[in-house]
Short mmCIF file of C-alpha atoms in Angstrom, two decimals:
data_model
loop_
_atom_site.label_atom_id
_atom_site.label_comp_id
_atom_site.label_asym_id
_atom_site.label_seq_id
_atom_site.Cartn_x
_atom_site.Cartn_y
_atom_site.Cartn_z
CA MET A 192 68.71 84.98 75.07
CA PRO A 193 68.59 87.85 77.64
CA THR A 194 69.39 85.46 80.50
CA ASP A 195 72.53 84.24 78.73
CA PHE A 196 73.60 87.81 78.01
CA LEU A 197 73.20 88.81 81.67
CA THR A 198 75.14 85.75 82.81
CA TYR A 199 78.05 86.58 80.51
CA ALA A 200 77.86 90.24 81.57
CA VAL A 201 78.24 89.27 85.23
CA ILE A 202 81.22 87.07 84.32
CA GLY A 203 82.77 89.91 82.34
CA ALA A 204 82.30 92.36 85.22
CA LEU A 205 83.81 90.03 87.82
CA ALA A 206 86.77 89.20 85.59
CA GLN A 207 87.37 92.88 84.82
CA LEU A 208 87.36 93.84 88.52
CA VAL A 209 90.02 91.20 89.21
CA ASP A 210 92.02 92.10 86.11
CA GLY A 211 91.76 95.85 86.52
CA ALA A 212 92.85 95.78 90.16
CA LEU A 213 95.71 93.28 89.77
CA GLY A 214 96.70 93.92 86.16
CA MET A 215 96.13 90.30 85.15
CA ALA A 216 93.82 87.28 85.17
CA TYR A 217 90.93 88.57 83.00
CA GLY A 218 91.33 85.69 80.59
CA VAL A 219 91.94 83.14 83.32
CA THR A 220 88.96 84.29 85.38
CA SER A 221 86.45 84.67 82.56
CA ALA A 222 87.50 81.49 80.75
CA ALA A 223 87.29 79.47 83.97
CA LEU A 224 83.78 80.79 84.68
CA LEU A 225 82.68 80.11 81.10
CA LEU A 226 83.99 76.55 81.31
CA THR A 227 82.01 75.95 84.52
CA LEU A 228 78.88 76.87 82.54
CA GLY A 229 79.69 74.15 80.01
CA VAL A 230 81.03 76.41 77.24
CA PRO A 231 83.45 74.40 75.03
CA PRO A 232 87.12 75.35 75.56
CA ALA A 233 87.66 76.63 72.01
CA LEU A 234 84.53 78.78 72.16
CA ALA A 235 85.46 80.11 75.60
CA SER A 236 88.96 81.08 74.45
CA ALA A 237 87.71 82.78 71.28
CA SER A 238 85.03 84.69 73.19
CA VAL A 239 87.56 85.96 75.72
CA HIS A 240 90.01 87.14 73.05
CA TYR A 241 87.38 89.08 71.12
CA ALA A 242 85.98 90.64 74.28
CA GLU A 243 89.43 91.66 75.54
CA ALA A 244 89.93 93.97 72.58
CA PHE A 245 87.03 96.08 73.89
CA THR A 246 87.24 95.59 77.67
CA CYS A 247 90.96 96.37 77.72
CA GLY A 248 90.23 99.52 75.74
CA ALA A 249 87.72 100.67 78.36
CA SER A 250 90.01 99.64 81.20
CA GLY A 251 93.04 101.25 79.58
CA ALA A 252 91.16 104.51 79.01
CA SER A 253 90.00 104.47 82.63
CA HIS A 254 93.58 103.95 83.83
CA LEU A 255 94.74 106.76 81.53
CA LEU A 256 92.18 109.14 83.03
CA ALA A 257 93.16 108.00 86.54
CA GLY A 258 96.81 108.82 85.83
CA ASN A 259 98.00 105.21 85.91
CA VAL A 260 99.78 105.13 82.51
CA LEU A 261 103.44 105.74 81.60
CA ARG A 262 103.63 106.68 77.91
CA ARG A 263 107.24 105.58 77.32
CA LEU A 264 106.56 102.23 78.97
CA PHE A 265 103.40 101.86 76.87
CA TRP A 266 105.20 102.26 73.54
CA ALA A 267 108.05 100.01 74.68
CA LEU A 268 105.48 97.28 75.37
CA VAL A 269 102.87 97.67 72.66
CA ILE A 270 104.99 97.58 69.49
CA PRO A 271 106.96 94.39 70.35
CA GLY A 272 103.75 92.96 71.86
CA ALA A 273 101.81 93.39 68.61
CA ILE A 274 104.65 91.79 66.66
CA GLY A 275 104.81 88.88 69.09
CA ALA A 276 101.04 88.37 68.93
CA THR A 277 101.09 88.33 65.13
CA ILE A 278 103.84 85.69 65.12
CA GLY A 279 102.01 83.71 67.79
CA VAL A 280 98.80 83.49 65.80
CA TYR A 281 100.68 81.97 62.87
CA VAL A 282 102.28 79.24 64.98
CA VAL A 283 99.27 78.51 67.21
CA SER A 284 98.05 75.82 64.81
CA HIS A 285 101.39 74.00 65.08
CA VAL A 286 102.13 74.28 68.82
CA PRO A 287 99.60 72.78 71.26
CA PRO A 288 98.53 75.47 73.79
CA ALA A 289 99.15 73.05 76.68
CA TRP A 290 102.85 72.90 75.77
CA MET A 291 103.21 76.68 75.93
CA LYS A 292 101.43 76.84 79.29
CA LEU A 293 103.69 74.11 80.65
CA VAL A 294 106.80 76.01 79.51
CA LEU A 295 105.57 79.23 81.15
CA THR A 296 104.53 77.57 84.42
CA PRO A 297 107.98 77.46 86.14
CA TYR A 298 108.50 81.14 85.33
CA LEU A 299 105.09 82.09 86.73
CA ILE A 300 105.58 80.14 89.96
CA GLY A 301 109.11 81.48 90.44
CA MET A 302 108.07 85.09 89.79
CA GLY A 303 105.09 84.75 92.12
CA LEU A 304 107.27 83.44 94.94
CA PHE A 305 109.83 86.19 94.32
CA LEU A 306 107.21 88.93 94.55
CA LEU A 307 105.57 87.35 97.58
CA PHE A 308 108.71 86.93 99.68
CA ARG A 309 110.92 89.79 98.52
CA PRO A 310 111.76 92.37 101.21
CA ILE A 311 108.99 94.87 101.86
CA ARG A 312 111.42 97.71 102.47
CA GLY A 313 114.54 98.85 100.73
CA GLN A 314 113.32 98.94 97.12
CA ARG A 315 112.98 102.31 95.43
CA LEU A 316 109.85 102.49 93.30
CA HIS A 317 110.24 104.41 90.04
CA ASP A 318 108.53 105.29 86.75
CA GLU A 319 111.43 104.46 84.42
CA THR A 320 111.30 101.95 81.55
CA PRO A 321 113.44 98.87 82.33
CA ARG A 322 115.69 97.48 79.60
CA VAL A 323 113.82 94.19 79.66
CA THR A 324 110.56 95.85 78.54
CA ARG A 325 110.86 95.37 74.77
CA PRO A 326 111.86 91.68 74.76
CA LEU A 327 109.28 91.15 77.50
CA GLY A 328 106.57 92.66 75.29
CA LEU A 329 107.57 90.42 72.38
CA LEU A 330 107.49 87.28 74.54
CA ALA A 331 104.26 88.22 76.32
CA GLY A 332 102.48 89.00 73.04
CA PHE A 333 103.63 85.72 71.53
CA ALA A 334 102.64 83.69 74.60
CA ASP A 335 99.24 85.38 74.80
CA ALA A 336 98.39 84.43 71.22
CA VAL A 337 99.72 80.87 71.45
CA ALA A 338 98.53 79.91 74.93
CA GLY A 339 95.32 81.94 75.02
CA GLY A 340 96.67 84.14 77.81
CA GLY A 341 99.86 85.26 79.44
CA TRP A 342 100.29 88.91 78.44
CA SER A 343 99.53 90.34 81.88
CA ALA A 344 100.77 87.33 83.85
CA LEU A 345 104.22 87.74 82.27
CA SER A 346 104.51 91.52 81.99
CA VAL A 347 103.00 92.75 85.27
CA PRO A 348 105.08 90.72 87.78
CA THR A 349 108.28 91.20 85.74
CA LEU A 350 107.93 94.99 85.64
CA VAL A 351 106.86 95.19 89.29
CA ALA A 352 109.90 93.11 90.21
CA ARG A 353 112.04 95.72 88.39
CA GLY A 354 110.75 98.36 90.80
CA VAL A 355 108.20 100.16 88.60
CA ARG A 356 105.28 101.44 90.66
CA PRO A 357 102.55 98.72 90.65
CA ARG A 358 99.63 100.98 89.74
CA MET A 359 101.58 102.45 86.81
CA VAL A 360 102.48 98.97 85.61
CA ILE A 361 98.86 97.82 85.85
CA GLY A 362 97.48 100.82 83.96
CA THR A 363 100.14 100.80 81.25
CA VAL A 364 99.92 97.05 80.68
CA HIS A 365 96.14 97.30 80.32
CA LEU A 366 96.30 100.05 77.73
CA ALA A 367 98.94 98.15 75.74
CA LYS A 368 96.94 94.94 76.01
CA CYS A 369 94.06 96.59 74.17
CA VAL A 370 96.20 97.04 71.05
CA VAL A 371 97.80 93.60 71.33
CA SER A 372 94.39 91.93 71.77
CA ALA A 373 93.00 93.80 68.76
CA VAL A 374 95.91 92.63 66.59
CA ALA A 375 95.45 89.03 67.76
CA SER A 376 91.66 89.20 67.30
CA VAL A 377 91.98 90.14 63.63
CA SER A 378 94.09 87.05 63.01
CA PHE A 379 91.78 84.84 65.07
CA PHE A 380 88.78 86.13 63.11
CA MET A 381 90.46 85.13 59.85
CA GLN A 382 91.04 81.61 61.19
CA VAL A 383 88.02 80.70 63.37
CA GLY A 384 85.43 83.39 62.69
CA LEU A 385 83.11 84.76 65.38
CA PRO A 386 81.77 82.73 68.33
CA HIS A 387 78.22 83.04 69.68
CA GLY A 388 77.21 86.69 69.88
CA SER A 389 75.69 86.66 73.38
CA SER A 390 78.91 85.43 75.00
CA VAL A 391 81.10 88.11 73.40
CA LEU A 392 78.61 90.97 73.85
CA GLY A 393 77.92 89.98 77.46
CA LEU A 394 81.62 89.84 78.34
CA ILE A 395 82.17 93.20 76.67
CA ALA A 396 79.23 94.89 78.41
CA GLY A 397 80.17 93.62 81.88
CA GLY A 398 83.84 94.49 81.41
CA VAL A 399 83.14 98.01 80.15
CA VAL A 400 80.81 98.77 83.08
CA ALA A 401 83.33 97.51 85.65
CA ALA A 402 86.40 99.16 84.06
CA PRO A 403 86.20 102.58 85.80
CA MET A 404 85.73 100.95 89.21
CA SER A 405 88.71 98.64 88.71
CA ALA A 406 90.92 101.59 87.69
CA LEU A 407 90.01 103.52 90.84
CA LEU A 408 90.65 100.41 92.92
CA ALA A 409 94.13 100.09 91.44
CA ARG A 410 94.84 103.78 92.14
CA ARG A 411 93.83 103.53 95.81
CA MET A 412 95.44 100.19 96.56
CA PRO A 413 98.75 100.41 98.52
CA PRO A 414 101.76 99.29 96.42
CA ARG A 415 102.66 96.41 98.76
CA ALA A 416 99.07 95.13 98.79
CA ALA A 417 98.94 95.23 94.98
CA THR A 418 102.27 93.40 94.80
CA VAL A 419 101.14 90.64 97.20
CA LEU A 420 97.82 90.17 95.40
CA ALA A 421 99.58 90.07 92.04
CA ALA A 422 102.00 87.46 93.42
CA LEU A 423 99.12 85.31 94.65
CA ALA A 424 97.35 85.63 91.30
CA VAL A 425 100.49 84.56 89.40
CA LEU A 426 101.00 81.62 91.76
CA ALA A 427 97.38 80.57 91.29
CA ILE A 428 97.78 80.66 87.48
CA GLY A 429 100.99 78.64 87.64
CA LEU A 430 99.61 76.05 90.06
CA ASN A 431 96.42 75.78 88.01
CA ASN A 432 98.56 74.99 84.95
CA VAL A 433 100.37 72.28 86.93
CA ALA A 434 97.10 70.76 88.17
CA ARG A 435 95.51 70.75 84.72
CA SER A 436 98.56 69.13 83.16
CA PHE A 437 98.26 66.14 85.50
CA LEU A 438 94.49 65.82 85.60
CA PRO A 439 92.75 63.65 82.97
CA HIS A 440 91.05 65.66 80.23
#
């Protein structure tokens, strides 16, 4: 129905603005909004994964045009990330997603607090590729496939904490996420098929329209402001995982 399509398009646009500006939280934002509309969890997760393959492509291209992408960092992330996602899809049927989220929660909360309270001055921002990038890409790709999210929440704060310029991290992570999401989507398609068309198409349309605006927002945002907002987003994801683990399902 047209009304359903427009609703999903608005959700996709809002989630893309948050994700494009902070480098994370597209899946968390869109899935949460879909769940509030009564969409079943499995359908919401599948819809988000399929849509991400397209919205991240639009967002990544926008960041590339805006000059927010480091090519060496991109390749160091995307190849291990694709491998990790492929492995994650194979084990997702054996490891409950809630377990993976619970394992990642202490890391997310700790990284969020570190970014939030680290000294504002004294750190030299750079465009180099940290040594941790390749294992980070492998872990983030694996976690994203198993837990239904985690690529950006793991990679963005870790790279920012290593001193890489926030806007370059955000743009590079988005472009890499497009490839990782596409690899994961192929495997998900083979296992669960396609969800309802209006949800996926609406999320894609809204995300694609909002992608250029989110890239410009990331380019104009001061590094410290982007770091603080990213820290708050990571803390919110971690605390949400804690709350959901203790609330009755």
